Amino acid sequence: MKTLRQIIACIIFGILLSATATAADNVGTGINCKAKHTLYRDGFKIVAFYQFILSENEGVLMLNGKITHGEEISYLSRNIYFTYTNKSGNNYVLKNYKINKIPADTVSDETMKKNYPAFFINEGEFISLNIQKVSEKSHIISYVNTPMFYCSE
């Protein structure tokens, strides 16, 4: 019985050690994540394509899509450049330093504020994300404890 407890304790310790190693290396040499996201909120329909590229504490989020609200249609097309730091485990804080709105971007700041955090609108803003490595080339990116993107190459 004592040997069985020792074996179980070793297995649990190994799992915890493995999880800690994975959490510390979630971004590793980089992430290139592409995702499509559809959101229905307060009469708005947003269909957007996101591409996150993270490497060596810098990154870019490319956002392209279409927002409809009744008969009104506007288009999203912007690149958000940022730095990021790992705060602990899977938690990362991104701080943008440049938002490059492509001429096709016709979304008003008012509409953006109703549907997106300030990070997507104003330069110098922060956003906290949870980036969990699922496998060698797969990640789940969550915002406020809600999984938003599953990225797999």
Coordinates of N, CA, C and O in Angstrom, one line a residue, residues 52-108:
F52 N -2.8 36.8 -35.0 CA -1.9 37.1 -34.0 C -0.5 36.6 -34.4 O -0.4 35.4 -34.7
I53 N 0.5 37.5 -34.3 CA 1.9 37.0 -34.5 C 2.6 37.5 -33.3 O 2.7 38.7 -33.0
L54 N 3.2 36.6 -32.5 CA 3.9 36.9 -31.3 C 5.3 36.3 -31.3 O 5.4 35.1 -31.7
S55 N 6.3 37.0 -31.1 CA 7.7 36.5 -31.0 C 8.6 37.5 -30.3 O 8.6 38.7 -30.6
E56 N 9.4 37.0 -29.4 CA 10.4 37.7 -28.7 C 9.9 39.0 -28.1 O 10.4 40.1 -28.3
N57 N 8.7 38.9 -27.4 CA 8.1 40.0 -26.6 C 7.6 41.2 -27.5 O 7.3 42.2 -27.0
E58 N 7.4 40.9 -28.8 CA 6.7 41.9 -29.7 C 5.7 41.1 -30.5 O 5.8 39.9 -30.7
G59 N 4.7 41.8 -31.0 CA 3.7 41.2 -31.9 C 2.9 42.2 -32.7 O 3.0 43.4 -32.5
V60 N 2.1 41.6 -33.5 CA 1.1 42.3 -34.3 C -0.2 41.5 -34.3 O -0.2 40.3 -34.4
L61 N -1.3 42.3 -34.2 CA -2.6 41.7 -34.4 C -3.2 42.3 -35.6 O -3.4 43.5 -35.7
M62 N -3.5 41.5 -36.7 CA -4.1 42.0 -37.9 C -5.6 41.6 -37.8 O -5.9 40.5 -37.6
L63 N -6.4 42.6 -38.0 CA -7.8 42.5 -37.8 C -8.5 43.0 -39.1 O -8.3 44.1 -39.5
N64 N -9.3 42.1 -39.7 CA -10.1 42.4 -40.9 C -11.5 41.9 -40.7 O -11.6 40.7 -40.3
G65 N -12.5 42.7 -41.1 CA -13.8 42.1 -41.0 C -14.9 43.1 -41.4 O -14.6 44.2 -41.9
K66 N -16.1 42.7 -41.0 CA -17.3 43.5 -41.4 C -18.2 43.6 -40.2 O -18.5 42.6 -39.5
I67 N -18.7 44.8 -39.9 CA -19.7 45.0 -38.9 C -21.0 45.5 -39.5 O -21.0 46.5 -40.2
T68 N -22.1 44.9 -39.1 CA -23.4 45.3 -39.6 C -24.2 45.7 -38.3 O -24.2 45.0 -37.3
H69 N -25.0 46.7 -38.5 CA -25.9 47.1 -37.4 C -27.1 47.7 -38.1 O -27.1 48.8 -38.6
G70 N -28.2 46.8 -38.2 CA -29.3 47.2 -39.0 C -28.9 47.3 -40.5 O -28.3 46.3 -41.0
E71 N -29.1 48.4 -41.1 CA -28.8 48.6 -42.5 C -27.3 49.1 -42.7 O -26.8 49.2 -43.8
E72 N -26.8 49.6 -41.6 CA -25.4 50.2 -41.6 C -24.3 49.1 -41.7 O -24.4 48.1 -40.9
I73 N -23.4 49.3 -42.6 CA -22.3 48.3 -42.8 C -21.0 49.1 -42.7 O -20.9 50.2 -43.3
S74 N -20.1 48.6 -41.9 CA -18.7 49.2 -41.9 C -17.7 48.1 -41.9 O -18.0 46.9 -41.6
Y75 N -16.5 48.5 -42.2 CA -15.4 47.5 -42.4 C -14.3 47.8 -41.4 O -13.9 48.9 -41.2
L76 N -13.7 46.7 -40.9 CA -12.6 46.7 -40.1 C -11.3 46.3 -40.9 O -11.4 45.3 -41.6
S77 N -10.3 47.1 -40.8 CA -9.0 46.7 -41.4 C -7.9 47.5 -40.7 O -7.7 48.6 -41.1
R78 N -7.3 46.8 -39.7 CA -6.2 47.5 -39.0 C -5.2 46.5 -38.5 O -5.5 45.3 -38.3
N79 N -4.0 47.0 -38.3 CA -2.9 46.3 -37.7 C -2.6 46.9 -36.3 O -2.4 48.1 -36.3
I80 N -2.5 46.1 -35.3 CA -2.2 46.7 -34.0 C -0.9 46.1 -33.5 O -0.7 44.9 -33.4
Y81 N 0.1 46.9 -33.4 CA 1.5 46.5 -33.0 C 1.6 46.7 -31.5 O 1.2 47.6 -30.9
F82 N 2.3 45.7 -30.8 CA 2.3 45.7 -29.4 C 3.6 45.0 -28.9 O 4.3 44.2 -29.6
T83 N 3.9 45.2 -27.6 CA 4.9 44.5 -26.9 C 4.1 43.6 -25.9 O 2.9 43.9 -25.6
Y84 N 4.7 42.6 -25.4 CA 4.0 41.7 -24.4 C 5.0 41.2 -23.4 O 6.2 41.1 -23.6
T85 N 4.4 41.0 -22.2 CA 5.2 40.4 -21.1 C 4.4 39.3 -20.5 O 3.2 39.3 -20.4
N86 N 5.1 38.3 -20.0 CA 4.5 37.2 -19.3 C 4.4 37.5 -17.8 O 5.5 37.7 -17.2
K87 N 3.2 37.7 -17.3 CA 3.1 38.1 -15.9 C 3.2 36.9 -15.0 O 3.8 37.0 -13.9
S88 N 2.6 35.7 -15.3 CA 2.8 34.5 -14.6 C 2.0 33.4 -15.3 O 1.0 33.6 -15.9
G89 N 2.7 32.2 -15.4 CA 2.0 31.1 -16.0 C 1.6 31.4 -17.4 O 2.3 31.7 -18.3
N90 N 0.3 31.3 -17.6 CA -0.3 31.5 -19.0 C -0.8 33.0 -19.2 O -1.3 33.3 -20.2
N91 N -0.6 33.8 -18.2 CA -1.1 35.2 -18.3 C -0.1 36.2 -18.9 O 1.0 36.3 -18.5
Y92 N -0.5 36.9 -20.0 CA 0.3 37.8 -20.7 C -0.4 39.2 -20.8 O -1.6 39.2 -20.9
V93 N 0.4 40.2 -20.7 CA -0.1 41.6 -20.8 C 0.5 42.2 -22.1 O 1.7 42.2 -22.2
L94 N -0.4 42.6 -22.9 CA 0.0 43.2 -24.2 C -0.2 44.7 -24.1 O -1.3 45.2 -23.5
K95 N 0.7 45.5 -24.6 CA 0.6 47.0 -24.6 C 0.8 47.4 -26.0 O 1.9 47.2 -26.6
N96 N -0.2 48.0 -26.6 CA 0.0 48.4 -28.0 C 0.7 49.7 -28.1 O 0.7 50.5 -27.2
Y97 N 1.5 49.9 -29.2 CA 2.2 51.2 -29.4 C 1.9 51.8 -30.7 O 2.3 53.0 -31.0
K98 N 1.2 51.1 -31.6 CA 0.8 51.7 -32.9 C -0.4 50.9 -33.4 O -0.5 49.7 -33.4
I99 N -1.4 51.7 -33.9 CA -2.6 51.1 -34.5 C -2.6 51.7 -35.9 O -2.7 52.9 -36.1
N100 N -2.4 50.9 -36.9 CA -2.4 51.3 -38.3 C -3.7 50.9 -39.0 O -3.9 49.8 -39.3
K101 N -4.6 51.9 -39.1 CA -5.9 51.7 -39.8 C -5.6 51.8 -41.3 O -5.2 52.8 -41.8
I102 N -6.0 50.7 -41.9 CA -5.9 50.6 -43.4 C -7.0 51.5 -44.0 O -8.1 51.6 -43.4
P103 N -6.8 52.2 -45.1 CA -7.9 53.0 -45.6 C -9.3 52.4 -45.8 O -10.3 53.0 -45.7
A104 N -9.3 51.1 -45.9 CA -10.6 50.4 -46.0 C -11.3 50.3 -44.7 O -12.5 50.0 -44.7
D105 N -10.7 50.7 -43.6 CA -11.3 50.6 -42.3 C -12.3 51.8 -42.1 O -11.8 53.0 -42.1
T106 N -13.6 51.5 -42.1 CA -14.6 52.6 -42.0 C -15.4 52.6 -40.7 O -16.3 53.3 -40.6
V107 N -14.9 51.8 -39.7 CA -15.7 51.7 -38.5 C -15.4 52.9 -37.6 O -14.3 53.3 -37.5
S108 N -16.5 53.5 -37.1 CA -16.3 54.7 -36.2 C -15.7 54.2 -34.9 O -15.9 53.1 -34.4

